[in-house]
PDB file of C-alpha atoms in Angstrom:
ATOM      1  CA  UNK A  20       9.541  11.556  -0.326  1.00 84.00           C
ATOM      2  CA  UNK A  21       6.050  10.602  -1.882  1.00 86.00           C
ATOM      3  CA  UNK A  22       6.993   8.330  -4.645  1.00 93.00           C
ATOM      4  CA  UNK A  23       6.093  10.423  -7.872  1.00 96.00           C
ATOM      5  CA  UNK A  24       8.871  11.876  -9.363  1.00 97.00           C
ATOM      6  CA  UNK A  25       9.096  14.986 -11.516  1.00 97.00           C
ATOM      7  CA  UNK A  26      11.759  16.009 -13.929  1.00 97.00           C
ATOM      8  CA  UNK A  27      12.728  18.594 -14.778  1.00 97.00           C
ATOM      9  CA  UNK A  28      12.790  20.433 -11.171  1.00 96.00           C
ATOM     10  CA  UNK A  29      13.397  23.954 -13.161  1.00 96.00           C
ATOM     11  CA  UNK A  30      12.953  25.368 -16.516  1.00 97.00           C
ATOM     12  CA  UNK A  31      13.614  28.304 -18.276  1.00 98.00           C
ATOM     13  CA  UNK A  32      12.502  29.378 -21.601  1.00 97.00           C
ATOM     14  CA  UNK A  33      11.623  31.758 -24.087  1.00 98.00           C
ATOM     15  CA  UNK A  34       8.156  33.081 -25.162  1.00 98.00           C
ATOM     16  CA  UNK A  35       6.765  30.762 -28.405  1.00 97.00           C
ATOM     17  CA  UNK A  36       8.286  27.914 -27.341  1.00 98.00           C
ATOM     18  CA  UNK A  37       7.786  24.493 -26.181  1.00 98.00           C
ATOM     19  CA  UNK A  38       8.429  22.431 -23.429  1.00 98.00           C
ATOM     20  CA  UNK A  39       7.384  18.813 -21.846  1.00 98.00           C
ATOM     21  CA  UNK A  40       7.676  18.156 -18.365  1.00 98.00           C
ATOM     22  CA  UNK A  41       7.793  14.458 -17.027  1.00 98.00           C
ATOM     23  CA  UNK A  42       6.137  13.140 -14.126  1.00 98.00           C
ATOM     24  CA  UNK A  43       6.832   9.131 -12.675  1.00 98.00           C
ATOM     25  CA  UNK A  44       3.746   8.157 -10.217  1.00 97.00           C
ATOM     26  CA  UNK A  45       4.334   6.167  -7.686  1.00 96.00           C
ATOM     27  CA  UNK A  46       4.586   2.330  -7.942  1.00 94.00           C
ATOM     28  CA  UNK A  47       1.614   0.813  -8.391  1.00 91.00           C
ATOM     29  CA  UNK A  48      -0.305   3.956  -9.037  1.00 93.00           C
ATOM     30  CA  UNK A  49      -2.758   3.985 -12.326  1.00 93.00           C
ATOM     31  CA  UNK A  50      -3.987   7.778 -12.051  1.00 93.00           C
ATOM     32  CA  UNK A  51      -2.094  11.030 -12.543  1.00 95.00           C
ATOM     33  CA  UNK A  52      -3.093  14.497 -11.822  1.00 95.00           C
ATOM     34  CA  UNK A  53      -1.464  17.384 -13.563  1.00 97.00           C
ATOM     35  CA  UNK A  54      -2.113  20.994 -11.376  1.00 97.00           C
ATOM     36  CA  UNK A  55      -0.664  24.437 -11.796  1.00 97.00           C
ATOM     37  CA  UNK A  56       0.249  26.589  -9.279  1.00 95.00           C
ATOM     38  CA  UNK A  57       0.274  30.597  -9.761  1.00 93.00           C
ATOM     39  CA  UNK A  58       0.605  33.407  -7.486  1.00 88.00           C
ATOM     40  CA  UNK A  59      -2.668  34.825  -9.158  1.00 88.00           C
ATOM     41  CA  UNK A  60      -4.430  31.908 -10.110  1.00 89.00           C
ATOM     42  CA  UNK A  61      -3.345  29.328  -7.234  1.00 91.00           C
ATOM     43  CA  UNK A  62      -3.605  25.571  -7.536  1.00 94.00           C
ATOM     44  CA  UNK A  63      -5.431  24.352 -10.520  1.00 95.00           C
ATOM     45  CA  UNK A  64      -6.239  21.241 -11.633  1.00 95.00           C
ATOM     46  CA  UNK A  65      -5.637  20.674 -15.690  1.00 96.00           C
ATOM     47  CA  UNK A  66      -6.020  17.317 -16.318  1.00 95.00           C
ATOM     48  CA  UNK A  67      -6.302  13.524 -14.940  1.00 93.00           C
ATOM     49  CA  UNK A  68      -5.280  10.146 -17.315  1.00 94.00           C
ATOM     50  CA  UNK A  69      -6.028   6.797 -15.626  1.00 92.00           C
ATOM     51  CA  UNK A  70      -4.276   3.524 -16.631  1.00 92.00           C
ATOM     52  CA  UNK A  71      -3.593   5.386 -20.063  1.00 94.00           C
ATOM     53  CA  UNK A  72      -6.739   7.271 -20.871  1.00 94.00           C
ATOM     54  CA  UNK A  73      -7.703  10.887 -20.624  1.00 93.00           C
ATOM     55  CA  UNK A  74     -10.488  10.727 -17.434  1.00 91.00           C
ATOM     56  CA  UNK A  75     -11.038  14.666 -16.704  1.00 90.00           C
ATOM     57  CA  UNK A  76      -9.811  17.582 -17.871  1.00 92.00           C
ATOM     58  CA  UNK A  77     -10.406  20.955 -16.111  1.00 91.00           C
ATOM     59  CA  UNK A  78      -8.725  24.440 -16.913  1.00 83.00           C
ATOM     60  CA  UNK A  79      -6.314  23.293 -19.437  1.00 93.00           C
ATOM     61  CA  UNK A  80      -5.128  25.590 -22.512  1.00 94.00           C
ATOM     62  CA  UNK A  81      -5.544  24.256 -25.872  1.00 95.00           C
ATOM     63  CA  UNK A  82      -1.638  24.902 -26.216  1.00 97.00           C
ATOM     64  CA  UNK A  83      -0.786  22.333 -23.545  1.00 97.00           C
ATOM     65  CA  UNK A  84      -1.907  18.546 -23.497  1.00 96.00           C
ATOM     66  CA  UNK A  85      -0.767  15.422 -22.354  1.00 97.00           C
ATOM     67  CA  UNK A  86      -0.260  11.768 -22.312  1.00 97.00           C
ATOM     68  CA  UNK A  87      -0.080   8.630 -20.085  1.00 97.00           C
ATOM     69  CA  UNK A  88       2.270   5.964 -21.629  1.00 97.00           C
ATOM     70  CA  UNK A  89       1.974   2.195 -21.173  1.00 96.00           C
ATOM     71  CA  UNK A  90       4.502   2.231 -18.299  1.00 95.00           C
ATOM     72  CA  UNK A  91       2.039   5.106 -16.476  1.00 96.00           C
ATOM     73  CA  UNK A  92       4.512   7.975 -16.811  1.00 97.00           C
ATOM     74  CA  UNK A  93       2.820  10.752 -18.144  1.00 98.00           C
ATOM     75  CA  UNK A  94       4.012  13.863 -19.651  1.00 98.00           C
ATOM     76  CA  UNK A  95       2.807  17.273 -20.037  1.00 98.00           C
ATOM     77  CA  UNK A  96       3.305  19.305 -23.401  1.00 98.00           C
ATOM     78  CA  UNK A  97       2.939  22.813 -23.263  1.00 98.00           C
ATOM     79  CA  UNK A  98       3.391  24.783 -26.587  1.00 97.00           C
ATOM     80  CA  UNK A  99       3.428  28.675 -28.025  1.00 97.00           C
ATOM     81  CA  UNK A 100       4.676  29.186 -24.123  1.00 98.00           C
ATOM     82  CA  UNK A 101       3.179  32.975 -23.229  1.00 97.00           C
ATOM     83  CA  UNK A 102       5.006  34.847 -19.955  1.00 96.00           C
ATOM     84  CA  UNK A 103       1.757  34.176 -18.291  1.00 95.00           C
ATOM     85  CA  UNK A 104       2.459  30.321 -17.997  1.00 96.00           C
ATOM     86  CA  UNK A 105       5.392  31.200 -15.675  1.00 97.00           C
ATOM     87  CA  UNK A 106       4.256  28.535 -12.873  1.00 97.00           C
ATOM     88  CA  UNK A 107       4.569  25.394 -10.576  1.00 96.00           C
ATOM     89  CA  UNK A 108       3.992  22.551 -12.356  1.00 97.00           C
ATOM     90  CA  UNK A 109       2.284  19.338  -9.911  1.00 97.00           C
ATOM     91  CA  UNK A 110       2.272  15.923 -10.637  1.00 97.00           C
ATOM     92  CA  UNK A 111       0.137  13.901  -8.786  1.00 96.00           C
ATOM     93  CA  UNK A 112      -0.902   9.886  -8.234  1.00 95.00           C
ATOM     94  CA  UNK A 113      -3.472   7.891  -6.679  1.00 92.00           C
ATOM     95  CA  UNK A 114      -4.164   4.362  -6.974  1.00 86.00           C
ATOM     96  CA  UNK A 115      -8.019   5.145  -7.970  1.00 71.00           C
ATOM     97  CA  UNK A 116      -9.601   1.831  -6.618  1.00 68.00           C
ATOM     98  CA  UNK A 117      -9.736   3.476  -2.689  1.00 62.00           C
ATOM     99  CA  UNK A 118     -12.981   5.690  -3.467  1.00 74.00           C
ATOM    100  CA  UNK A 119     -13.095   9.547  -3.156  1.00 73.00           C
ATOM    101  CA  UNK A 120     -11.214   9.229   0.101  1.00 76.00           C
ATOM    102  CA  UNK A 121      -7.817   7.977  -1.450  1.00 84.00           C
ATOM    103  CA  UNK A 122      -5.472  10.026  -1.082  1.00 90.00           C
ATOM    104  CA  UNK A 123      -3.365  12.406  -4.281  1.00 93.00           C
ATOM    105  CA  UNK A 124       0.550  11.861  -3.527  1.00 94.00           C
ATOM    106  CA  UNK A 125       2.386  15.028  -4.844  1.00 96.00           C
ATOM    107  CA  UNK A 126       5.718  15.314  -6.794  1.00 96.00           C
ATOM    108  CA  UNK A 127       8.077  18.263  -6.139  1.00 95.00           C
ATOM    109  CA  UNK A 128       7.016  20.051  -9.019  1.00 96.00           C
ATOM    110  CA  UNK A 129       8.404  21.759 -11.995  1.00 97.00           C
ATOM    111  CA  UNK A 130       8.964  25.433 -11.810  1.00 97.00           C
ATOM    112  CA  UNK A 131       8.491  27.146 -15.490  1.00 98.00           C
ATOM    113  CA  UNK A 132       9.496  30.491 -16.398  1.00 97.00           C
ATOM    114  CA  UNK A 133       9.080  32.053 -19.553  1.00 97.00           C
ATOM    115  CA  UNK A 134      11.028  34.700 -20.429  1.00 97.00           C
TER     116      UNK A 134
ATOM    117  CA  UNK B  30     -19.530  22.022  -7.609  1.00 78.00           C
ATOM    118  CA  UNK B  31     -17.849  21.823  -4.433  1.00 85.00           C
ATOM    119  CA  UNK B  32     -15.033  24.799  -3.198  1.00 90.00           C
ATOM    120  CA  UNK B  33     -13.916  25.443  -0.386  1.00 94.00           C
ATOM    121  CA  UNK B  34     -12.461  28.903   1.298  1.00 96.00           C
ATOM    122  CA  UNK B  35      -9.744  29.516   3.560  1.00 97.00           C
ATOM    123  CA  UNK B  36     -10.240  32.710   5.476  1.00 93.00           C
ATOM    124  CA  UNK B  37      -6.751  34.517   5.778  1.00 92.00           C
ATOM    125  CA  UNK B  38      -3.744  34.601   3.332  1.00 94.00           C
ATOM    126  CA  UNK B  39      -1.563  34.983   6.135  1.00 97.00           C
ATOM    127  CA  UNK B  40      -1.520  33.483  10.127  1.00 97.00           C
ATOM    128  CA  UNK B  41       1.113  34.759  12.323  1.00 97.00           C
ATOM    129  CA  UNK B  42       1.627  33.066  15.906  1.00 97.00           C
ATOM    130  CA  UNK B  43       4.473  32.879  18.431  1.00 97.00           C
ATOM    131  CA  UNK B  44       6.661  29.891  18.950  1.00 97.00           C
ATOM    132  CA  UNK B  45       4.810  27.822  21.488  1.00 97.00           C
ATOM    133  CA  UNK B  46       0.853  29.207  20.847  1.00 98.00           C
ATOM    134  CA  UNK B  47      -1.973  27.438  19.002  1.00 98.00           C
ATOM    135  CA  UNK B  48      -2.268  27.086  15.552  1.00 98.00           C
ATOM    136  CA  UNK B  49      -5.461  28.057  13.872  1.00 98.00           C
ATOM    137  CA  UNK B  50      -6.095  27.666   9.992  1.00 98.00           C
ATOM    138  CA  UNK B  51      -9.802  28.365   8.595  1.00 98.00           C
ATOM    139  CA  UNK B  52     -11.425  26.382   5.991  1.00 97.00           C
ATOM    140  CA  UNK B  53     -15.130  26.427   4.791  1.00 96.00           C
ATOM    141  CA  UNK B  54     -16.478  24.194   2.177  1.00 94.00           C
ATOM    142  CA  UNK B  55     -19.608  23.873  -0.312  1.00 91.00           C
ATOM    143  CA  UNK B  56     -20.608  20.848  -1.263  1.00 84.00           C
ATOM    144  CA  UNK B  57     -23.913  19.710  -1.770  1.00 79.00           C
ATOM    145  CA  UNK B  58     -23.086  16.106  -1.130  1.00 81.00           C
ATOM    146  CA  UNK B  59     -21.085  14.578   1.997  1.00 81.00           C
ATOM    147  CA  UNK B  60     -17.838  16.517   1.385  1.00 86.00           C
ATOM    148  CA  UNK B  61     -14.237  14.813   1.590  1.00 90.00           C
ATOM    149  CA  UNK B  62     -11.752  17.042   2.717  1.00 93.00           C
ATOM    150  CA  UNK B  63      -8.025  17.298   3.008  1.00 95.00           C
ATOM    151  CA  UNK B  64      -5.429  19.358   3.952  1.00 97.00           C
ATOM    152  CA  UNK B  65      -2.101  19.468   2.836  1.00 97.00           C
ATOM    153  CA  UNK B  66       1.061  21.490   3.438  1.00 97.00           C
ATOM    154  CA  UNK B  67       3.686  22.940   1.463  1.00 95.00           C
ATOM    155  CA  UNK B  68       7.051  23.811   2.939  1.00 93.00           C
ATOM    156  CA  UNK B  69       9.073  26.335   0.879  1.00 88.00           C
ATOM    157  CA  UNK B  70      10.283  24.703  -2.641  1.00 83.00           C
ATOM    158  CA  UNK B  71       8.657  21.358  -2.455  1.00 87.00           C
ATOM    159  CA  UNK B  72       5.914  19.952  -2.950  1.00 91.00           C
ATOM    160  CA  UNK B  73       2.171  19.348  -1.159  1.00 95.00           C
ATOM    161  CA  UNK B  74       2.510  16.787   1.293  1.00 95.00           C
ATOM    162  CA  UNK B  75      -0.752  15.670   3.082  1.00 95.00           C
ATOM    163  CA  UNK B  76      -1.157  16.606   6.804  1.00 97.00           C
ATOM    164  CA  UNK B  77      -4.976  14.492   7.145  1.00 95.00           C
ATOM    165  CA  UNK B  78      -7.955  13.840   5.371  1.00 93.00           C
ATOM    166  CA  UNK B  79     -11.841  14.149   6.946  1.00 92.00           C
ATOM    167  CA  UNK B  80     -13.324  10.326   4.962  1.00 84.00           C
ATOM    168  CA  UNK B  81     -16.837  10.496   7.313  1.00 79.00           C
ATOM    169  CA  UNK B  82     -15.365   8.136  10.050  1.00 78.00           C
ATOM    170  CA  UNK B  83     -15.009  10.397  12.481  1.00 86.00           C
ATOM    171  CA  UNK B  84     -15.669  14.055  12.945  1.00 90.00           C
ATOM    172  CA  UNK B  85     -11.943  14.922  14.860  1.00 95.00           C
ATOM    173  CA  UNK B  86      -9.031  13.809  12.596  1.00 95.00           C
ATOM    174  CA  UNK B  87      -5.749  13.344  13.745  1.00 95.00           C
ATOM    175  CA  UNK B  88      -2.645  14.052  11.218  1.00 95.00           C
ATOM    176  CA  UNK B  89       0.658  14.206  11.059  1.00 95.00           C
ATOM    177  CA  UNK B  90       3.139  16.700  13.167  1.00 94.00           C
ATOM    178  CA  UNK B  91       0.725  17.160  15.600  1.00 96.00           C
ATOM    179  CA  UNK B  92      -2.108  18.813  13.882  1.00 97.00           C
ATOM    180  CA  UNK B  93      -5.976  18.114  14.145  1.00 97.00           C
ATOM    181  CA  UNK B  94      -9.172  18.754  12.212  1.00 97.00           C
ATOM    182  CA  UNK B  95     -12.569  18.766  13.053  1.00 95.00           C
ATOM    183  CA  UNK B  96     -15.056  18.507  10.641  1.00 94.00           C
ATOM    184  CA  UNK B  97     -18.141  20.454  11.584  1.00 94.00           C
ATOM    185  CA  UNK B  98     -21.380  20.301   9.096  1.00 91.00           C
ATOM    186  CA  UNK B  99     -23.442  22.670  10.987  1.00 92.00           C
ATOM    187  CA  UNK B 100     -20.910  25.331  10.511  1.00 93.00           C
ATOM    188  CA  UNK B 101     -19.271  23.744   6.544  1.00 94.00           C
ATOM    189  CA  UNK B 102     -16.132  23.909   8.513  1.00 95.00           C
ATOM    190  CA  UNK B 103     -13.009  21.777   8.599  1.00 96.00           C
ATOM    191  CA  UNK B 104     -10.564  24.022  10.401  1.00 97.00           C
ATOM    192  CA  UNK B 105      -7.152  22.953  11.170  1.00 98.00           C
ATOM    193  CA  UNK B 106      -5.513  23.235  14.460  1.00 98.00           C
ATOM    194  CA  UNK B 107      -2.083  22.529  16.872  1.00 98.00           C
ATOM    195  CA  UNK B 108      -2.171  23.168  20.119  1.00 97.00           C
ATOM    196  CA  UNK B 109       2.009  24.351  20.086  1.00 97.00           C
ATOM    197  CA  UNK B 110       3.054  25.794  17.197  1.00 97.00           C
ATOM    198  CA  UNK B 111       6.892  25.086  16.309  1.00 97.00           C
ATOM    199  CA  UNK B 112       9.355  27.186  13.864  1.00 96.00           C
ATOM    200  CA  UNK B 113       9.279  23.544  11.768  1.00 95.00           C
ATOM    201  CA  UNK B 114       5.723  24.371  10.905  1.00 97.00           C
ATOM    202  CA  UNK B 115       6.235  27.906   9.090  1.00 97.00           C
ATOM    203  CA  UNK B 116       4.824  26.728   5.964  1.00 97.00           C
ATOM    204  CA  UNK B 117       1.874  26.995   3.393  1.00 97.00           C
ATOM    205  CA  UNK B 118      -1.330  24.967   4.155  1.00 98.00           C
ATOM    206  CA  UNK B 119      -4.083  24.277   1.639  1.00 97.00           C
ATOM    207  CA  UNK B 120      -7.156  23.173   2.541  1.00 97.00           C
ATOM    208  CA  UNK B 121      -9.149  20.938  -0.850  1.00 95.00           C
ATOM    209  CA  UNK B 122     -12.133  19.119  -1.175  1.00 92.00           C
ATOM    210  CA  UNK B 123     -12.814  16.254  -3.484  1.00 89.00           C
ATOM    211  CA  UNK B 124     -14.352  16.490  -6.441  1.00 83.00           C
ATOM    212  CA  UNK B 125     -17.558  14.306  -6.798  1.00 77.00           C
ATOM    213  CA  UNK B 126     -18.896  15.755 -10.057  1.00 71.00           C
ATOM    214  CA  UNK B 127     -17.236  13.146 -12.389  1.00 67.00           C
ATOM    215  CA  UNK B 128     -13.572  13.836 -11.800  1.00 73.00           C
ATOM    216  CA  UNK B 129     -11.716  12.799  -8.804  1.00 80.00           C
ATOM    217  CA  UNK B 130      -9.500  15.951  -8.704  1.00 88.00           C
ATOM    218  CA  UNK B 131      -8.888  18.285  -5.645  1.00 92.00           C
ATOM    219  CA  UNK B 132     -10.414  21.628  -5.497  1.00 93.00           C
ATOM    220  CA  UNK B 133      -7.799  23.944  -3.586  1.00 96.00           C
ATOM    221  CA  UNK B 134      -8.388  26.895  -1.494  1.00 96.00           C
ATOM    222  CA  UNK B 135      -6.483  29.692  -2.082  1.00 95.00           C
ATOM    223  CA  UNK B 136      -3.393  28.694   0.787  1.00 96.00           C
ATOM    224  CA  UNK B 137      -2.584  30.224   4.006  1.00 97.00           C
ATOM    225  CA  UNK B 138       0.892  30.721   4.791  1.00 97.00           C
ATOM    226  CA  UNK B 139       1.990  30.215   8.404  1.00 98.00           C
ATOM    227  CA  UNK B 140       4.449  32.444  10.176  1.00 97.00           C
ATOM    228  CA  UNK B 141       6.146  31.137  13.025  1.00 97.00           C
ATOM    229  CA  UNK B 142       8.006  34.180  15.691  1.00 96.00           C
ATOM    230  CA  UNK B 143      10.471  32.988  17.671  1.00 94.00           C
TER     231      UNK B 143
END
């Protein structure tokens, strides 16, 4: 068990919808890490929030975004959902003071499918 | 930008024989490397991470890396593969471009034979 906690673990939905998926770092953590996993694409990294604020963002639709609250749960909103965002959903946390050696913990995920 | 490459989708050994998983980085600064495994529904857990202290790095489960510059490779090894270890392993590198995300290789999934 690493700590960060995902919810929900599955989801199913239809096309043109939209969802939010939850993520809890670990205790003490100040960064999360949002990646998506796809059997054509593999593991991506979309976006990174530190104690609240956006830090990075990499291949990230303008239909999803996201948000770090004041208690360092984030969430990620993904909107007009198209078949082709049918994926693994990752959570991740670091502490971010331990320098580019730290190490990302990983939730269990949240598997999407759009129907 | 640093990447890195894992050669072969898919590594087949018998119960008992060494493990060999193939990563090659880019990076045009001192790299940081990890690998991390994923066993069937769950997620990544991290097996060791190369942070320039030393060259061989011992992980978890029994498994090894040694980081080799001349070569851009940070191969992952165990000398006795067990049926525990059938599993996907992804070999990332740290991004040190202004982000601290993980660049992923593309995964290599292990097959254990009894």
């Amino acid at each position: 068990d690493s700590g960060v906690t995902q919810t929900p673990k599955h989801l199913i939905t239809a096309t043109g919808q939209r969802v939010t998926l939850r993520c809890s770092p670990r205790s003490g953590d100040l960064s999360v890490y949002w990646y998506q996993q796809s059997l054509d694409q593999g593991l991506q990294f979309l976006i990174q929030y530190y104690n609240g604020e956006e830090r990075a963002k990499g291949n990230i639709l303008e239909r999803f975004s996201a948000q770090q609250f004041p208690d360092l749960h984030s969430e990620l909103n993904l909107s007009s959902l198209e078949l082709g965002d049918s994926a693994l959903y990752f959570c991740a946390s670091s502490l971010m003071e331990g320098g580019p050696s730290e190490t990302q913990y990983f939730g269990p995920g949240t598997r999407l499918l759009v129907l | 930008a640093q990447s890195v490459t894992q050669l072969g989708s898919h590594v087949s050994v018998s119960e008992g024989a060494l493990v060999l998983l193939r990563c090659n980085y880019s990076s045009s600064v001192p790299p940081y490397l990890f690998w991390y495994v994923q066993y069937p529904n769950q997620g990544l857990q991290l097996l060791l991470k190369y942070t320039s202290a030393a060259t061989l790095v011992k992980g978890i489960n029994g498994f090894e890396a040694e980081f080799k510059k001349s070569e851009t490779s940070f191969h992952l090894t165990k000398p006795s593969a067990h049926m525990s270890d059938a599993a996907e392993y992804f070999c990332a590198v740290r991004d040190q471009g202004g982000s601290e995300k993980l660049v992923f290789g593309k995964g290599t999934k292990l097959t254990v034979n009894p």
